[in-house]
Structures are given as structure tokens and as C-alpha cells.
CSV table of C-alpha atoms in Angstrom, one decimal:
chain,number,residue,atom,x,y,z
A,1080,LEU,CA,-0.3,0.1,0.0
A,1081,ARG,CA,2.4,2.3,0.4
A,1082,PHE,CA,4.4,1.3,-2.3
A,1083,ARG,CA,1.0,1.8,-4.6
A,1084,ALA,CA,0.6,5.8,-2.8
A,1085,ARG,CA,4.5,6.8,-2.2
A,1086,GLY,CA,5.0,5.0,-5.8
A,1087,ARG,CA,9.2,4.7,-6.2
A,1088,ARG,CA,9.4,7.8,-4.1
A,1089,PHE,CA,9.0,4.3,-0.8
A,1090,PHE,CA,12.7,4.0,-2.2
A,1091,CYS,CA,14.1,6.7,-1.4
A,1092,THR,CA,14.4,6.8,2.1
A,1093,PRO,CA,15.8,4.1,4.2
A,1094,ALA,CA,12.5,3.0,6.6
A,1095,GLY,CA,11.0,2.0,2.9
A,1096,CYS,CA,13.7,0.1,2.1
A,1097,PHE,CA,13.9,-2.3,5.4
A,1098,ASP,CA,10.0,-2.4,5.0
A,1099,PHE,CA,11.4,-3.9,1.5
A,1100,PHE,CA,13.8,-6.2,3.3
A,1101,LEU,CA,11.3,-7.4,5.8
A,1102,CYS,CA,9.1,-8.2,3.0
A,1103,VAL,CA,10.5,-10.0,0.8
A,1104,THR,CA,12.3,-11.7,4.3
A,1105,ALA,CA,8.3,-13.0,5.4
A,1106,ILE,CA,7.6,-13.9,1.6
A,1107,LEU,CA,10.4,-16.3,1.2
A,1108,ASP,CA,10.4,-18.4,4.2
A,1109,ILE,CA,6.9,-18.4,4.0
A,1110,GLY,CA,7.3,-20.0,1.0
A,1111,LEU,CA,10.4,-21.7,2.0
A,1112,SER,CA,7.8,-23.6,4.6
A,1113,VAL,CA,5.2,-24.4,2.3
A,1114,PHE,CA,7.8,-25.6,-0.6
A,1115,GLY,CA,11.3,-25.8,0.6
A,1116,GLY,CA,10.1,-29.3,2.7
A,1117,ASP,CA,13.1,-30.3,4.7
A,1118,LEU,CA,14.5,-27.2,3.4
A,1119,ALA,CA,12.8,-25.5,6.3
A,1120,ASN,CA,13.1,-26.9,9.0
A,1121,GLY,CA,17.4,-26.7,7.5
A,1122,SER,CA,19.6,-23.4,8.5
A,1123,LEU,CA,18.3,-21.8,5.4
A,1124,GLY,CA,14.7,-21.9,8.1
A,1125,VAL,CA,16.3,-20.5,11.3
A,1126,LEU,CA,17.7,-17.6,8.5
A,1127,PHE,CA,15.1,-16.6,7.5
A,1128,ARG,CA,13.2,-16.8,10.8
A,1129,CYS,CA,16.1,-14.8,12.1
A,1130,LEU,CA,15.8,-11.9,9.1
A,1131,ARG,CA,11.8,-11.9,10.6
A,1132,LEU,CA,12.9,-10.2,13.9
A,1133,LEU,CA,14.7,-7.5,12.7
A,1134,ARG,CA,10.4,-6.7,12.1
A,1135,LEU,CA,10.9,-5.2,15.5
A,1136,LEU,CA,13.6,-2.4,15.0
A,1137,ARG,CA,10.3,-1.3,13.4
A,1138,ILE,CA,9.6,0.6,17.7
A,1139,ALA,CA,12.1,3.0,17.0
A,1140,ARG,CA,9.2,4.7,14.7
A,1141,VAL,CA,7.1,4.6,17.5
A,1142,LEU,CA,8.9,6.2,19.3
A,1143,MET,CA,10.0,9.2,17.5
A,1144,LEU,CA,6.4,10.2,16.9
A,1145,PHE,CA,6.6,10.7,20.7
A,1146,PRO,CA,10.2,13.0,22.3
A,1147,ASN,CA,10.1,12.2,25.7
A,1148,PRO,CA,11.3,8.6,25.3
A,1149,LYS,CA,13.1,9.7,21.6
A,1150,LEU,CA,14.4,11.7,24.6
A,1151,ILE,CA,15.8,8.7,27.3
A,1152,CYS,CA,17.5,6.9,23.1
A,1153,THR,CA,19.4,10.2,22.1
A,1154,GLY,CA,20.3,10.2,26.1
A,1155,LEU,CA,21.3,6.6,26.5
A,1156,MET,CA,23.2,5.7,23.0
A,1157,ASN,CA,25.5,9.3,23.7
A,1158,THR,CA,25.7,7.8,27.0
A,1159,VAL,CA,27.5,4.4,25.7
A,1160,PRO,CA,31.4,5.6,25.2
A,1161,LYS,CA,31.1,7.2,28.8
A,1162,ILE,CA,29.3,4.2,30.4
A,1163,GLY,CA,31.8,2.3,28.8
A,1164,HIS,CA,35.0,4.1,30.4
A,1165,ALA,CA,32.8,3.1,33.3
A,1166,LEU,CA,33.4,-0.6,33.0
A,1167,VAL,CA,37.0,-0.6,32.5
A,1168,LEU,CA,37.3,1.5,35.4
A,1169,VAL,CA,35.2,-1.2,37.1
A,1170,ALA,CA,38.0,-4.2,35.5
A,1171,LEU,CA,40.4,-2.5,36.4
A,1172,LEU,CA,39.3,-2.5,39.9
A,1173,ALA,CA,38.0,-5.7,40.4
A,1174,TYR,CA,42.0,-7.1,38.6
A,1175,ALA,CA,43.1,-5.1,41.1
A,1176,GLY,CA,41.2,-8.1,43.4
A,1177,ALA,CA,42.1,-10.4,41.6
A,1178,LEU,CA,45.5,-9.5,42.6
A,1179,THR,CA,44.9,-8.5,45.6
A,1180,THR,CA,42.8,-11.9,46.3
A,1181,ALA,CA,44.7,-14.7,44.2
A,1182,LEU,CA,48.2,-13.5,46.4
A,1183,LEU,CA,46.9,-13.9,49.5
A,1184,LEU,CA,43.9,-16.8,49.7
A,1185,GLY,CA,45.6,-18.6,46.1
A,1186,THR,CA,47.5,-21.0,48.7
A,1187,SER,CA,44.2,-21.2,51.3
A,1188,GLU,CA,43.4,-24.9,51.6
A,1189,VAL,CA,40.3,-23.8,53.7
A,1190,CYS,CA,36.7,-25.0,52.4
A,1191,LEU,CA,33.5,-24.7,54.0
A,1192,PRO,CA,32.2,-27.8,56.6
A,1193,ASP,CA,30.0,-29.2,54.0
A,1194,LYS,CA,32.9,-28.6,51.4
A,1195,SER,CA,30.6,-27.3,48.8
A,1196,VAL,CA,33.0,-24.2,48.1
A,1197,CYS,CA,36.6,-24.0,48.7
A,1198,ILE,CA,39.1,-20.5,48.4
A,1199,GLN,CA,41.4,-22.4,45.7
A,1200,GLU,CA,37.6,-23.3,43.5
A,1201,LEU,CA,37.1,-19.6,44.1
A,1202,PHE,CA,40.8,-17.0,44.7
A,1203,GLY,CA,43.6,-20.4,42.9
A,1204,SER,CA,43.9,-19.0,40.1
A,1205,VAL,CA,44.2,-15.1,38.9
A,1206,SER,CA,40.9,-15.5,36.1
A,1207,SER,CA,38.4,-17.2,39.1
A,1208,ALA,CA,39.6,-14.9,41.2
A,1209,PHE,CA,39.0,-12.2,38.8
A,1210,MET,CA,35.5,-13.4,38.9
A,1211,SER,CA,34.6,-13.9,42.5
A,1212,ASN,CA,35.3,-10.3,42.5
A,1213,ILE,CA,32.9,-9.7,40.1
A,1214,GLN,CA,30.0,-11.5,42.0
A,1215,ILE,CA,31.4,-9.7,45.2
A,1216,GLY,CA,30.6,-6.5,43.5
A,1217,LEU,CA,27.7,-6.8,41.7
A,1218,VAL,CA,26.5,-8.8,45.3
A,1219,GLU,CA,24.7,-12.0,43.5
A,1220,ALA,CA,25.1,-14.7,46.2
A,1221,TRP,CA,27.8,-12.8,47.4
A,1222,PRO,CA,27.7,-14.8,50.4
A,1223,ASP,CA,28.6,-17.9,49.5
A,1224,VAL,CA,31.7,-16.5,47.9
A,1225,ALA,CA,32.4,-14.4,51.0
A,1226,ALA,CA,31.9,-17.3,53.5
A,1227,PRO,CA,35.2,-18.9,52.3
A,1228,MET,CA,37.2,-15.8,52.9
A,1229,LEU,CA,35.7,-15.2,56.2
A,1230,LEU,CA,36.8,-18.7,57.3
A,1231,SER,CA,40.3,-17.4,56.6
A,1232,SER,CA,40.2,-14.5,58.6
A,1233,PRO,CA,37.6,-12.1,59.9
A,1234,PHE,CA,39.5,-9.1,58.2
A,1235,TRP,CA,38.1,-10.4,54.7
A,1236,GLY,CA,34.5,-9.3,56.1
A,1237,VAL,CA,36.2,-6.0,55.7
A,1238,TYR,CA,37.8,-6.6,53.0
A,1239,CYS,CA,34.7,-7.2,51.0
A,1240,VAL,CA,32.2,-4.1,52.9
A,1241,ILE,CA,34.8,-2.4,51.5
A,1242,PHE,CA,35.1,-4.0,47.7
A,1243,ILE,CA,30.9,-3.7,47.2
A,1244,SER,CA,31.2,0.7,48.5
A,1245,VAL,CA,33.7,0.9,45.8
A,1246,PHE,CA,32.6,-1.3,42.8
A,1247,ASN,CA,28.7,0.2,43.6
A,1248,PHE,CA,30.4,3.5,44.1
A,1249,ALA,CA,32.2,3.3,41.7
A,1250,PHE,CA,29.8,2.1,38.2
A,1251,LEU,CA,26.4,3.0,39.8
A,1252,ASN,CA,26.9,5.9,40.8
A,1253,VAL,CA,28.9,7.2,38.0
A,1254,VAL,CA,27.0,5.8,35.4
A,1255,THR,CA,23.4,7.3,36.6
A,1256,GLY,CA,25.3,10.2,37.2
A,1257,VAL,CA,26.9,10.1,33.3
A,1258,VAL,CA,22.9,9.5,32.1
A,1259,CYS,CA,21.1,12.4,33.9
A,1260,GLU,CA,24.4,14.5,33.1
A,1261,HIS,CA,23.9,14.0,29.2
A,1262,MET,CA,19.7,13.9,29.4
A,1263,LEU,CA,19.3,17.3,30.8
A,1264,GLU,CA,22.1,18.5,28.7
A,1265,LEU,CA,19.4,17.0,26.1
A,1266,ALA,CA,16.4,18.3,27.3
A,1267,SER,CA,18.3,21.9,27.6
A,1268,LYS,CA,18.8,21.8,24.0
A,1269,ALA,CA,15.6,20.2,22.8
A,1270,PRO,CA,13.0,22.0,21.4
A,1271,PRO,CA,10.1,22.2,23.7
A,1272,LEU,CA,7.4,19.3,23.9
A,1273,MET,CA,4.0,20.4,21.3
A,1274,ALA,CA,1.6,21.0,24.0
A,1275,GLU,CA,4.0,23.9,24.9
A,1276,ASP,CA,3.9,25.0,21.1
A,1277,VAL,CA,0.1,24.9,21.6
A,1278,ASP,CA,-0.1,27.5,24.4
A,1279,LYS,CA,2.4,29.6,22.6
A,1280,ARG,CA,0.5,30.0,19.7
A,1281,ASN,CA,-2.9,30.2,21.4
A,1282,GLU,CA,-1.3,33.2,23.2
A,1283,GLU,CA,0.3,34.6,20.6
A,1284,PHE,CA,-3.4,34.7,18.8
A,1285,GLN,CA,-4.6,36.3,22.3
A,1286,GLN,CA,-2.8,39.3,21.8
A,1287,ARG,CA,-2.9,39.2,18.2
A,1288,LEU,CA,-6.9,39.5,18.3
A,1289,ASP,CA,-6.2,42.0,21.6
A,1290,THR,CA,-4.2,44.0,19.2
A,1291,ILE,CA,-7.0,43.4,16.8
A,1292,PHE,CA,-10.5,44.6,18.2
A,1293,ARG,CA,-9.1,46.9,20.7
A,1294,GLN,CA,-7.3,49.2,16.9
A,1295,GLY,CA,-11.1,48.1,16.1
A,1296,GLY,CA,-12.7,50.4,19.4
A,1297,GLY,CA,-10.1,52.4,18.5
A,1298,ALA,CA,-11.5,53.8,14.8
A,1299,ARG,CA,-15.5,53.2,15.7
A,1300,GLY,CA,-14.3,56.0,18.4
A,1301,GLY,CA,-12.0,58.2,16.1
A,1302,ASP,CA,-15.0,58.4,14.1
A,1303,HIS,CA,-17.9,59.1,16.4
């Protein structure tokens, strides 16, 4: 319908080309499922079904119609580089913690009483210690990691508290601050909302009407 309404201009926009690609992919997928036989269940059929999932990208058009979702999406996209810097900071923090714990706990043979978790499994190498520190920092089942550490020495409890505090400050607070800063910057540069435009136009129209009525009343008074 859009092609018939717009003609060749339909292919002059990226959205039109994308819709045409989706339509062709859907037709090929249906034809393959009807006439392809075993090919429909093979890798080719899976490929066409995956390409049809690209229809979800059309939701972006809906966001372009409303200013607030568009502002949020634009702000998030602009903050990706700085969020990457924050992730690098978090990775360096986890790596420093991994080196510390692997050096001090890597050779420990302390395990939980039920032998379910041992320190060597968590901090026996730098890679495993890195993942364990990430788990502690994200507060994801961190008591399972901290329990054997506390059996080794109660001072590791202080380490866990400090690491969780610094990790969450570096990750959550910095990322939240960067996102909020960009959102406020975009909001200040964005044009006024539609409702504000309508109110402004109504005020201007009322002022013009008042001016016309005053001029008309003055002219009638002068004639008399």
C-alpha cells in the first residue's frame, strides 16, 4: 500500500528499503516453509526466521513520534562511550582485587564444613579470582564467596564491605551520573514539547486578537 501510494519515492528512504527487505524476507520464509520441505527446518529456514525478527526494529519508529521516549533513547545512546569508560574502571578495580585475593588466598586450603566451596576454587587463579571479585561487587550471591574467606580470616569481611562500597560507587553512581548529565543536556537543547507549542501559539493568537479589537475600537471611537 505504501509503495502504491508513494511510488518510487518509497525506496528513497531507509525506512522504505527496510520495509521492502522485511516483506521479501517474509515471502521467502513462507515459500520455503510451504515448498521447501526439509530445507524449512534446516539452517536456511532458521536464517530467514532470524531475519524476520528484525521487524522488532520498527518499534523505533514509534519512539520517533513521541519526544520523551526519543529523548531517553538518544541520551542512552550518547552515554554509551562514557559508560564504557566506567566499565573499564570497574574492570581495573576487579583486576586489582583479583591480584590481591589470588596472592593472599590462592594457596589456602580452607573450605566450608560441607566441602561445597573451597577458597582455591574461588581464588586459585587470577581469572577465577577476577570472576569472584565481580560476583562480590555485583552483590550476586556474594555470601557464598565471602563465607570461606571469613573462615580464613575475619578481616576479609572488611575487605568485602570496602570492595562492595567502592565497586558500587564506581559503577552505579558514575553511570547514573553520566546518564543524568546527558539527559539534562539533551533536554536543555531539545525543542519545546508539543503541548507547550500549542499553548504558546494560543497566547500569541489571543494577543493578536486583543490588538485587533483595540485597534477596531479606537477607529470606531475616532469616527464618532
